[in-house]
Tab-separated table of N, CA and C in Angstrom:
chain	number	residue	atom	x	y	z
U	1	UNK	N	-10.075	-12.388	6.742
U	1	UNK	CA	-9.149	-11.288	6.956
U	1	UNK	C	-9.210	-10.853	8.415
U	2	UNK	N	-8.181	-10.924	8.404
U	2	UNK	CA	-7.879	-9.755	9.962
U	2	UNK	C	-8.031	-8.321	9.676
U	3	UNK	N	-9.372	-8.088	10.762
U	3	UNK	CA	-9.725	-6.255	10.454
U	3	UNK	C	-8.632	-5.887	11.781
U	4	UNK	N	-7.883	-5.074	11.188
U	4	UNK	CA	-6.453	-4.380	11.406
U	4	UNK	C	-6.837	-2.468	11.307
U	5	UNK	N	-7.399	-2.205	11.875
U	5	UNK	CA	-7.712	-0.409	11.725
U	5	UNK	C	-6.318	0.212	12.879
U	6	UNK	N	-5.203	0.753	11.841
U	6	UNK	CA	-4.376	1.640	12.167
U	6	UNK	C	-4.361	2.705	12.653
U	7	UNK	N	-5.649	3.607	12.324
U	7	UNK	CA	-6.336	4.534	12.701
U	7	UNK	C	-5.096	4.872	14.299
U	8	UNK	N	-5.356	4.149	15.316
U	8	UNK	CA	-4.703	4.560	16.573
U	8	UNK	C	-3.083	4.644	16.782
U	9	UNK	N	-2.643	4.383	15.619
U	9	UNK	CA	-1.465	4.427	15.183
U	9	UNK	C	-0.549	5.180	14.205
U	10	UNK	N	-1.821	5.774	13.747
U	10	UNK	CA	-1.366	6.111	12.001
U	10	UNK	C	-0.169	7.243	12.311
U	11	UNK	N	-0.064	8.243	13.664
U	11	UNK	CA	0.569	9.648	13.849
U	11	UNK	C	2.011	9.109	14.055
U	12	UNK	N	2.434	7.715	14.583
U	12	UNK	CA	3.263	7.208	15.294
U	12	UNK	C	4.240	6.086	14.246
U	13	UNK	N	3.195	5.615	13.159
U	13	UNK	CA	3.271	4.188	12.726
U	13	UNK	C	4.390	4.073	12.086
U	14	UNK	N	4.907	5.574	11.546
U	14	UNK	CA	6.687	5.073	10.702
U	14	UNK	C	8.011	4.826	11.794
U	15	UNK	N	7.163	5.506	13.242
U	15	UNK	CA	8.358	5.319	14.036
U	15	UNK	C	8.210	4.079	14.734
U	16	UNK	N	6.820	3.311	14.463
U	16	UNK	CA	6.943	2.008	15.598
U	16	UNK	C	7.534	1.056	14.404
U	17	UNK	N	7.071	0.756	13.505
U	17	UNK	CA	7.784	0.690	11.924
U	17	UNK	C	9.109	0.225	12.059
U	18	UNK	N	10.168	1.600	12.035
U	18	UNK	CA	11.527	1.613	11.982
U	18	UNK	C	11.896	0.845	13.541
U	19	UNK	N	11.232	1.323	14.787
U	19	UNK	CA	11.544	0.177	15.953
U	19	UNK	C	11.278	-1.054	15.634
U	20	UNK	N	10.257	-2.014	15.057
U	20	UNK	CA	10.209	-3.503	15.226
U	20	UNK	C	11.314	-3.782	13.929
U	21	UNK	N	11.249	-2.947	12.952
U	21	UNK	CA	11.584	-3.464	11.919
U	21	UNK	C	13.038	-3.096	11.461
U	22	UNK	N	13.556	-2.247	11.988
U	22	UNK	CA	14.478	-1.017	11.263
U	22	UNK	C	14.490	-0.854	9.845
U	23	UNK	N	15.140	-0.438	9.205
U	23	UNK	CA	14.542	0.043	7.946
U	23	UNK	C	14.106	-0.914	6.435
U	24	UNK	N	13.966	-2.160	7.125
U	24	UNK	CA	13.996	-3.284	5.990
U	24	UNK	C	12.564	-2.576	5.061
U	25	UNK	N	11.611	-2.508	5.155
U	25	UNK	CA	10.400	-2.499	5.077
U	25	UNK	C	10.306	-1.455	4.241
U	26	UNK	N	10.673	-0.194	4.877
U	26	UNK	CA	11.392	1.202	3.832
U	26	UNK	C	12.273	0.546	2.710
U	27	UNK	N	12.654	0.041	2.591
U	27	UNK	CA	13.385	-0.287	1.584
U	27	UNK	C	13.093	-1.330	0.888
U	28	UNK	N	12.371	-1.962	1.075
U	28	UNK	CA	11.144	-3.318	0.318
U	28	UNK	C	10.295	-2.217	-0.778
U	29	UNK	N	9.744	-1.175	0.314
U	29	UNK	CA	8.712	-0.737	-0.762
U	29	UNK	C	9.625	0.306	-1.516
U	30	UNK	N	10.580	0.766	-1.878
U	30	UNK	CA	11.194	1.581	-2.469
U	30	UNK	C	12.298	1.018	-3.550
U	31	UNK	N	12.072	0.225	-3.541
U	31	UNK	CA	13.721	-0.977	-3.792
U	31	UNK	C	13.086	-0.741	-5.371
U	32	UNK	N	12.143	-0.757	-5.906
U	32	UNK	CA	12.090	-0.855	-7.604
U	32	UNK	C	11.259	-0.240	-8.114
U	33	UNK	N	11.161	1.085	-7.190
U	33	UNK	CA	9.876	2.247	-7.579
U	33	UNK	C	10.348	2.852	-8.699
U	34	UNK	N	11.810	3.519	-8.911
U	34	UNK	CA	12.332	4.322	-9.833
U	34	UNK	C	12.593	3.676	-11.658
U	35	UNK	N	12.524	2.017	-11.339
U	35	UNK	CA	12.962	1.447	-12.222
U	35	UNK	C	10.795	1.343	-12.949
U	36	UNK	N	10.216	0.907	-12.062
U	36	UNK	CA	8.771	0.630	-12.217
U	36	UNK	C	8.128	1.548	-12.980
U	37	UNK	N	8.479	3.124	-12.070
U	37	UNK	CA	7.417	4.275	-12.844
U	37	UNK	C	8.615	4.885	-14.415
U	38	UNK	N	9.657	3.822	-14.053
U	38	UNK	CA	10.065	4.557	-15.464
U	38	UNK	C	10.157	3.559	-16.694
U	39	UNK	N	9.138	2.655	-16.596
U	39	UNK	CA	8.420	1.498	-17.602
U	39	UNK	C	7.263	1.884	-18.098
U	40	UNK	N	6.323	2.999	-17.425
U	40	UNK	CA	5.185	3.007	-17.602
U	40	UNK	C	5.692	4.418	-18.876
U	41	UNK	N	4.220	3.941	-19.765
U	41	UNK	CA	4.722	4.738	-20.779
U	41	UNK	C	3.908	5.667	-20.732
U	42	UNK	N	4.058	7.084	-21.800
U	42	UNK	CA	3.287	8.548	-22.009
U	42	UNK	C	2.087	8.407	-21.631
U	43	UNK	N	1.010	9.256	-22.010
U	43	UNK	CA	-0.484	9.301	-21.602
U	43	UNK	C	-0.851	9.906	-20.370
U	44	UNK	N	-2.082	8.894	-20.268
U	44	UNK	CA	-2.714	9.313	-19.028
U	44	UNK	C	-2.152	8.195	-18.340
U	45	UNK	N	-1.506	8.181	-17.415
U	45	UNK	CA	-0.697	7.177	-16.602
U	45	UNK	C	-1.998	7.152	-15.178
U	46	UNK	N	-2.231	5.649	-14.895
U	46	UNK	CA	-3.473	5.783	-13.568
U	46	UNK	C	-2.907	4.629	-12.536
U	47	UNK	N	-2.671	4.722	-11.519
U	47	UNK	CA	-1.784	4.096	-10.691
U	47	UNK	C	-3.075	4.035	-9.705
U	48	UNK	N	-2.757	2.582	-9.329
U	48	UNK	CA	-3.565	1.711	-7.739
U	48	UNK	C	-2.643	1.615	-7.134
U	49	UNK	N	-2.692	2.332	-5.626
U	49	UNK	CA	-1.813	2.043	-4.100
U	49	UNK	C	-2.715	2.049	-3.228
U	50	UNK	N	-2.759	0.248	-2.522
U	50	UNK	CA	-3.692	-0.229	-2.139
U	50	UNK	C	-2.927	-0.190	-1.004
U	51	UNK	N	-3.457	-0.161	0.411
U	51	UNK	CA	-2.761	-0.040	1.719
U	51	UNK	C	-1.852	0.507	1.951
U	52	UNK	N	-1.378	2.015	1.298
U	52	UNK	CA	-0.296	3.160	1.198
U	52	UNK	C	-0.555	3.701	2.500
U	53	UNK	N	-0.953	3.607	3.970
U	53	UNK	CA	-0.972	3.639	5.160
U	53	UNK	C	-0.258	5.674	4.942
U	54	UNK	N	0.876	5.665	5.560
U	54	UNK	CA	0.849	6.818	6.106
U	54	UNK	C	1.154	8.143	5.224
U	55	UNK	N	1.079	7.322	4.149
U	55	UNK	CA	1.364	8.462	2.892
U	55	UNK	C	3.301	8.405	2.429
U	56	UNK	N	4.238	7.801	3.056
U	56	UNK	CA	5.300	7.927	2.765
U	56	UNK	C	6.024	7.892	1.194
U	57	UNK	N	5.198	6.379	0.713
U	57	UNK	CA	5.410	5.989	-0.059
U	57	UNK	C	4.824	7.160	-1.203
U	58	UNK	N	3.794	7.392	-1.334
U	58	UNK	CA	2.548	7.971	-1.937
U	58	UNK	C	3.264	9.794	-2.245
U	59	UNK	N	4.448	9.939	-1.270
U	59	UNK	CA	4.750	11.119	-1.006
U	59	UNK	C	6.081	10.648	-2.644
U	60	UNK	N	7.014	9.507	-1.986
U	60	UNK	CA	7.870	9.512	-3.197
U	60	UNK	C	7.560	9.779	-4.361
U	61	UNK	N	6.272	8.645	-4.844
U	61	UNK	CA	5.807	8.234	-5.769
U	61	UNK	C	5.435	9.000	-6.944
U	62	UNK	N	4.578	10.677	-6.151
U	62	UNK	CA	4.635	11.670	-6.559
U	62	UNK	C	4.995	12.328	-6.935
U	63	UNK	N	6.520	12.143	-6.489
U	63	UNK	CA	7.612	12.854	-6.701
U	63	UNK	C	8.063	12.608	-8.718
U	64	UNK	N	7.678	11.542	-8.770
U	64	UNK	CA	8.406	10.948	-9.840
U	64	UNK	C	7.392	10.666	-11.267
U	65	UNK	N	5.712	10.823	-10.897
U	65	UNK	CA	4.408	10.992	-11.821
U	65	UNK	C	4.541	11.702	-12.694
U	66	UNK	N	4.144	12.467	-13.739
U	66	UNK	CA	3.698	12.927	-14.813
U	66	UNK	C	2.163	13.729	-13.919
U	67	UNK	N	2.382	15.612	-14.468
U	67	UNK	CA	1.775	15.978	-13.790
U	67	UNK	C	0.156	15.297	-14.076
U	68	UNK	N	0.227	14.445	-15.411
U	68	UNK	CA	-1.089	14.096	-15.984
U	68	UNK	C	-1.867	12.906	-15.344
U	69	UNK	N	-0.700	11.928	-14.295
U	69	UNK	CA	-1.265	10.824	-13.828
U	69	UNK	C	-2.635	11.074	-12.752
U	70	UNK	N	-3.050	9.668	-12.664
U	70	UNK	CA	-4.104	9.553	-11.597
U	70	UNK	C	-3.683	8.462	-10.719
U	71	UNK	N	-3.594	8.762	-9.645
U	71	UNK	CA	-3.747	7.805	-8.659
U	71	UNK	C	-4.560	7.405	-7.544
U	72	UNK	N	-5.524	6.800	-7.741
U	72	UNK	CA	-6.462	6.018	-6.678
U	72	UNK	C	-5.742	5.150	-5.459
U	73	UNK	N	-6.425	5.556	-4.304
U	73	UNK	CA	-5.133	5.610	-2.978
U	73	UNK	C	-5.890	4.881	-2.239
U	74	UNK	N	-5.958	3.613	-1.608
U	74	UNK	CA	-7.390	2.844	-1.245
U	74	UNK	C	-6.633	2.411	-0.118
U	75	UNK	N	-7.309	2.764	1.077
U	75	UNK	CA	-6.987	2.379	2.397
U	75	UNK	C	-8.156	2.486	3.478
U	76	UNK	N	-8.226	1.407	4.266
U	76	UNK	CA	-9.266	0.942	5.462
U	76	UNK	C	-9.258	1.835	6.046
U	77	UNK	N	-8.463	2.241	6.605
U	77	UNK	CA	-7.688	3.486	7.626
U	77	UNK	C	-8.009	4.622	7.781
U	78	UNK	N	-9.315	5.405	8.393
U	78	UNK	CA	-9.310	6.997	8.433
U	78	UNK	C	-8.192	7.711	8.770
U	79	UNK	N	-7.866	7.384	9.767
U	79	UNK	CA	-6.446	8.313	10.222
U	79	UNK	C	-5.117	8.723	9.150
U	80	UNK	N	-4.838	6.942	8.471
U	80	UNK	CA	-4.077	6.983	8.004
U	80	UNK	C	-4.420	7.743	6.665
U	81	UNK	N	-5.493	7.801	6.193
U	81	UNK	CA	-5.703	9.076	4.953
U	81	UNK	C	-5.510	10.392	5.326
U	82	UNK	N	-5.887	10.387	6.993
U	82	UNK	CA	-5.800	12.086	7.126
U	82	UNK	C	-4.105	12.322	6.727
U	83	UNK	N	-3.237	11.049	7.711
U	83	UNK	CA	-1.821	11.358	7.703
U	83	UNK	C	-1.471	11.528	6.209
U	84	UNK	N	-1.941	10.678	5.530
U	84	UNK	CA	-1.084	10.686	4.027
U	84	UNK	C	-1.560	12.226	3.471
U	85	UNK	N	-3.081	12.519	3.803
U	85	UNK	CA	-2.850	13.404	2.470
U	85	UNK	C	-2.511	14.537	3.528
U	86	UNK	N	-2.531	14.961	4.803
U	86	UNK	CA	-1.655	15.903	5.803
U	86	UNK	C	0.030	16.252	4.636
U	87	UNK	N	0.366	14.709	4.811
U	87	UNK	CA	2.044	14.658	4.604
U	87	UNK	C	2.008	15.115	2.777
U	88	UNK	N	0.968	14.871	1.934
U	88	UNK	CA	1.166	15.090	0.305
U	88	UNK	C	0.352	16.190	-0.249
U	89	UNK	N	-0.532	16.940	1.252
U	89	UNK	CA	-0.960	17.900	0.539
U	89	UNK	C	-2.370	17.539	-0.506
U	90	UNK	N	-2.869	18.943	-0.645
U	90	UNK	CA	-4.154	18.859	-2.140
U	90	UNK	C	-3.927	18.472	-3.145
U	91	UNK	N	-3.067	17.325	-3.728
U	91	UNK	CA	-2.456	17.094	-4.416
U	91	UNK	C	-3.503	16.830	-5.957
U	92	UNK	N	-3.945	17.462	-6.871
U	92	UNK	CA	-5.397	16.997	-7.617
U	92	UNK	C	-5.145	15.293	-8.582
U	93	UNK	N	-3.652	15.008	-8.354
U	93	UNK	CA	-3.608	13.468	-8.773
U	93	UNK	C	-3.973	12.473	-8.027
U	94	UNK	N	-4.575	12.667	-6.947
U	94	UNK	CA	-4.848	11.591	-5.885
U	94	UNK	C	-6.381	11.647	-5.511
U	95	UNK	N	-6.939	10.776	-5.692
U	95	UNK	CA	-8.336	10.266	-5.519
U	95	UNK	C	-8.277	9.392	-4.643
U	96	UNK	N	-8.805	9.537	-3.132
U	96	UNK	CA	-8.831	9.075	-2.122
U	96	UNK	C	-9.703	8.169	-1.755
U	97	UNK	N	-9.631	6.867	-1.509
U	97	UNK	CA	-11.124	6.394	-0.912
U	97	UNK	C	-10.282	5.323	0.438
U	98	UNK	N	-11.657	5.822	1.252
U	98	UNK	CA	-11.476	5.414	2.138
U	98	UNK	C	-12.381	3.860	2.258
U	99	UNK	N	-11.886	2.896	2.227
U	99	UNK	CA	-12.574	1.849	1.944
U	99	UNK	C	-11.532	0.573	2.034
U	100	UNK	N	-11.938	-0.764	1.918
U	100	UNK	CA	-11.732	-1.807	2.228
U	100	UNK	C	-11.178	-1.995	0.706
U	101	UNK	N	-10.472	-3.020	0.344
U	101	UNK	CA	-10.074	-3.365	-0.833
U	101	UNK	C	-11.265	-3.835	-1.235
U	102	UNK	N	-11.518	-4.947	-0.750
U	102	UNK	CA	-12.527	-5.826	-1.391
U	102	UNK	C	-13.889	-5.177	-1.633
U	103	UNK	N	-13.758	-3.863	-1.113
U	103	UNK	CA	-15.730	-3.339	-1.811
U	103	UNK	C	-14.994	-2.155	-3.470
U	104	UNK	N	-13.656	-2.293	-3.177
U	104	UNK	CA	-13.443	-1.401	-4.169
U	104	UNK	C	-13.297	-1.401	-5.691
U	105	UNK	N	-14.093	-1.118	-6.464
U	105	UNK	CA	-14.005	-1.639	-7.765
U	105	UNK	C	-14.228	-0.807	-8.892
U	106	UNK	N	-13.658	0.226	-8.905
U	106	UNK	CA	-12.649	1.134	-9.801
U	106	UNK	C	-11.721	0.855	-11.242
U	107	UNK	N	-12.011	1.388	-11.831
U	107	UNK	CA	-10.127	1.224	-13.097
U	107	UNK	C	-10.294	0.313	-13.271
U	108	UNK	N	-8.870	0.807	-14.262
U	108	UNK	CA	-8.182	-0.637	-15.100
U	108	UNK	C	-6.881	0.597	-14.468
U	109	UNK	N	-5.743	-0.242	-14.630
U	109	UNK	CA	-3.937	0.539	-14.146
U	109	UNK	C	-3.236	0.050	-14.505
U	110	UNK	N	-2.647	1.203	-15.324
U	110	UNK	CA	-0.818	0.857	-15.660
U	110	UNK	C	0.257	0.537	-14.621
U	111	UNK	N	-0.325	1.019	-13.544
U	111	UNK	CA	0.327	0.365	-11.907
U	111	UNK	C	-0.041	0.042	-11.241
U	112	UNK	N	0.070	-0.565	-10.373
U	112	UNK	CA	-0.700	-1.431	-9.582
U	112	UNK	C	0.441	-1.977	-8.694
U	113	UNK	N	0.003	-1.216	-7.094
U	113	UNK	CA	1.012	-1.086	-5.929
U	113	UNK	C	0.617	-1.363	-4.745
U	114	UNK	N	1.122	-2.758	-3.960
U	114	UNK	CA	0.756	-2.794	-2.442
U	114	UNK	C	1.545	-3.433	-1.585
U	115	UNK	N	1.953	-2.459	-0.620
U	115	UNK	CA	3.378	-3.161	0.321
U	115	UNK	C	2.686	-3.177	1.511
U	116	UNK	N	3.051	-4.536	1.675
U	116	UNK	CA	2.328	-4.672	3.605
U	116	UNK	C	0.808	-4.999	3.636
U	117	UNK	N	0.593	-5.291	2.526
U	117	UNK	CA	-1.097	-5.435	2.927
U	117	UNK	C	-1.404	-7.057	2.836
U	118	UNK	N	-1.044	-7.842	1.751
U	118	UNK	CA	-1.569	-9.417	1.668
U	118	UNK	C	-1.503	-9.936	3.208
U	119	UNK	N	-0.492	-9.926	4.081
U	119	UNK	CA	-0.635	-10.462	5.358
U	119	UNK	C	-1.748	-9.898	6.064
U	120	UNK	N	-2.428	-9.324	5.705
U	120	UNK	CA	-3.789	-9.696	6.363
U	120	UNK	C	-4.823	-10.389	6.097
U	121	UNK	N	-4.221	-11.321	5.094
U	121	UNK	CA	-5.143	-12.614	4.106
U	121	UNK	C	-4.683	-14.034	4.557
U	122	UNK	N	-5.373	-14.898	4.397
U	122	UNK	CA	-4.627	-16.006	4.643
U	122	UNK	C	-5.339	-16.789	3.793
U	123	UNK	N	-4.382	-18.010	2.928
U	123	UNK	CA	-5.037	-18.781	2.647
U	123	UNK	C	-5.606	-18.950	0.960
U	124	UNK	N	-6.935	-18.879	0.986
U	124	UNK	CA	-7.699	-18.775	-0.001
U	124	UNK	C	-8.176	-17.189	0.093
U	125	UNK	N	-8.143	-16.784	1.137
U	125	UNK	CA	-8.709	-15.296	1.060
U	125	UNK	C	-7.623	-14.358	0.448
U	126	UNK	N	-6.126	-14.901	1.060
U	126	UNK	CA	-4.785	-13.983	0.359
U	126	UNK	C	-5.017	-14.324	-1.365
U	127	UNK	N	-5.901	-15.348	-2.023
U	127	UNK	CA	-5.709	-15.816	-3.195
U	127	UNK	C	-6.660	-15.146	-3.748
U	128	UNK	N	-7.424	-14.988	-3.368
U	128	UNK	CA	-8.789	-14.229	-3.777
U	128	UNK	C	-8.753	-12.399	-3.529
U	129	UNK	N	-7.542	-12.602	-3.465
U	129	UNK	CA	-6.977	-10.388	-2.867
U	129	UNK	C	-6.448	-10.490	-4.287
U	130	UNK	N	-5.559	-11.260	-4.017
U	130	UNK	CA	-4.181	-11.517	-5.466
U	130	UNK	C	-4.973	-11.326	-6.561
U	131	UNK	N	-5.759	-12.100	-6.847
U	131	UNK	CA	-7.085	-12.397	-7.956
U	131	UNK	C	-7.883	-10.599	-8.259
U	132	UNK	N	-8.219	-10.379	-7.440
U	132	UNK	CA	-8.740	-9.029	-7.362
U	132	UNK	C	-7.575	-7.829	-7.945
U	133	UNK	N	-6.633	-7.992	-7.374
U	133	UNK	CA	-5.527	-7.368	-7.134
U	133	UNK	C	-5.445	-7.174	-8.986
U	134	UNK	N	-4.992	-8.240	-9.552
U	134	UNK	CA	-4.301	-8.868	-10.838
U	134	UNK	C	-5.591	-8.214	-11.636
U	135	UNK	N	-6.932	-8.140	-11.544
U	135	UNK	CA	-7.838	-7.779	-12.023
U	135	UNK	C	-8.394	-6.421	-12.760
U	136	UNK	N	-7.455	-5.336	-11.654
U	136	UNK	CA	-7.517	-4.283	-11.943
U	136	UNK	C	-6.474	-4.050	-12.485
U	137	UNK	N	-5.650	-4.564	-12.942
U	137	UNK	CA	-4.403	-4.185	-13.764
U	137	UNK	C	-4.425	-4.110	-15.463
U	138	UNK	N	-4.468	-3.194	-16.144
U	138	UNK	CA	-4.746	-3.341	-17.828
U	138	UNK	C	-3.514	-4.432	-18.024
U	139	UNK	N	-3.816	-4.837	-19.359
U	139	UNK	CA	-3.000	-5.327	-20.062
U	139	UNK	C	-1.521	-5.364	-20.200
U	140	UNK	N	-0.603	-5.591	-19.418
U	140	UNK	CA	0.923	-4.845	-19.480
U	140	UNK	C	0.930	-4.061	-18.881
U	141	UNK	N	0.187	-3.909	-17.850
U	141	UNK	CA	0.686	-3.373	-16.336
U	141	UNK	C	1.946	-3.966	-15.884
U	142	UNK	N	2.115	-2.886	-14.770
U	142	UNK	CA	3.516	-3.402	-14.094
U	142	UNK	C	2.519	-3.448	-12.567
U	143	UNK	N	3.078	-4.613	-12.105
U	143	UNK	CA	2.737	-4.583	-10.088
U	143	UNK	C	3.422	-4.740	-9.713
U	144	UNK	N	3.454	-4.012	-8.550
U	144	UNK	CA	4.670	-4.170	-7.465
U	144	UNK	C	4.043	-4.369	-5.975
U	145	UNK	N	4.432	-5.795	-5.798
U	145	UNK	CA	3.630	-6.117	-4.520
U	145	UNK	C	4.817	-6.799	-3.824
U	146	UNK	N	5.294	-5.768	-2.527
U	146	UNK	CA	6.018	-6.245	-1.649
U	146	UNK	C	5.016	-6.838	0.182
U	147	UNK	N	5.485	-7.930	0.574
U	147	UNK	CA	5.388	-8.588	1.728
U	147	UNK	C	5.813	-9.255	2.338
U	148	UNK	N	5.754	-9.566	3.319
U	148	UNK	CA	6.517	-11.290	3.604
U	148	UNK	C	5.403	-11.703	4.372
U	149	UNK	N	5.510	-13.012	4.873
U	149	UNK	CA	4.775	-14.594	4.946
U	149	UNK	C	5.028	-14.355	6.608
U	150	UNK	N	4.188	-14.104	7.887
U	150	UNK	CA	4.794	-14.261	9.137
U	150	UNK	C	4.697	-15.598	9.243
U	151	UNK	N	3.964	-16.783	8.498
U	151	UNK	CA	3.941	-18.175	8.792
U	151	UNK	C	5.371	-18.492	8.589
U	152	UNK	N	6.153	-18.095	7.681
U	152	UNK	CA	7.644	-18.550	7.837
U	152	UNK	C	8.100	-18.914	8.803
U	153	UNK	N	8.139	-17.909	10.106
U	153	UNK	CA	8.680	-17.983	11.623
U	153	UNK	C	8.102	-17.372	12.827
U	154	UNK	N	8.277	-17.735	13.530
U	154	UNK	CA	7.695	-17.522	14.608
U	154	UNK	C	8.237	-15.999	14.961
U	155	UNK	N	9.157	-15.356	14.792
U	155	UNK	CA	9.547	-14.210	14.978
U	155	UNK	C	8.522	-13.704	13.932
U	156	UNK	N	8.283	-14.628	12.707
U	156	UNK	CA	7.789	-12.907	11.885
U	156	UNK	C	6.365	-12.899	12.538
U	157	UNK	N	5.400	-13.472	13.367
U	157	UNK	CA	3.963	-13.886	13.859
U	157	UNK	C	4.257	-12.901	14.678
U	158	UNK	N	5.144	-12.653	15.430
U	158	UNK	CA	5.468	-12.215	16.480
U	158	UNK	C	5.705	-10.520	16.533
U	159	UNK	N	6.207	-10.660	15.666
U	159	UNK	CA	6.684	-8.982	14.682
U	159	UNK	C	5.721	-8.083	14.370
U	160	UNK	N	4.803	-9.005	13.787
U	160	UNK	CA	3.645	-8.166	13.279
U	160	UNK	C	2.574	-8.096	14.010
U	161	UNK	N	2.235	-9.529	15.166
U	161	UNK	CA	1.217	-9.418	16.298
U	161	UNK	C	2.024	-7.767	16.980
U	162	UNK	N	3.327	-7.228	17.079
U	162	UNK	CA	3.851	-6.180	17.792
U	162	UNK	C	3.221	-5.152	16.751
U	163	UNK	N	3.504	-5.332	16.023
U	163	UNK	CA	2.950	-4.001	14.891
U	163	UNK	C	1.062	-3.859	15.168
């Protein structure tokens, strides 16, 4: 893995974001949120958002929970936790850890959410995230894992070496 700490970015990162990218990316991770959290059924609803960086997403997402859910919010990133929970507030559904995916080993989830994070895997290591990933998901979970591949093109290597 590429250690990637946003931290020096996190205050800035939706606006450098919308510059390399314009709004594709916003709309990757949003494109099947409304249809997703409205599959998950009654209960205690417990949601994984693994690399939720500046809180944007984490802010929708909320929007649309059951005041009863839990969501475990797992990101490398100090900064970017201060930004998210700055932007969502004391929110008591969100259990924060600040940590690496791979030391994290928590739950079972009826959701299971990560946009933008596998490209920092390559290989057998992106297979062994996936694996992890798929692991924490109960039985008839729903995941929603948006990314793209910068090996495709040389623009996308290029895109994200800018990011």
């Amino acid at each position: 893995m590429r250690t990637i700490d946003y931290s020096r970015v996190a205050r800035v990162y939706a606006y450098l974001e919308r510059l390399v990218y314009g709004q594709i990316l916003e709309d990757a991770r949003f494109y099947h949120l409304e249809h997703g959290v409205g599959c998950l059924k009654g209960g205690s609803t417990k949601v994984l958002l693994v690399g939720g960086g500046d809180g944007r997403f984490l802010e929708r997402l909320l929007t649309m929970l059951p005041a009863s859910a839990v969501v475990d919010y797992v990101d490398c990133s100090s900064e970017m936790l201060v930004v998210a929970r700055e932007r969502v507030g004391e929110d008591a559904r969100v259990r924060w850890h600040h940590e690496r995916f791979e030391n994290f080993s928590v739950n079972r989830y009826q959701l299971v959410l990560a946009h933008f994070f596998l490209d920092h895997y390559d290989g057998e290591e992106r297979e062994a995230i996936l694996e992890k990933i798929t692991e924490r998901a109960d039985c008839g979970a729903l995941m929603m894992l948006s990314d793209f591949d910068p090996s495709v093109s040389i623009r996308g290597r290029i895109l994200l070496w800018t990011m």
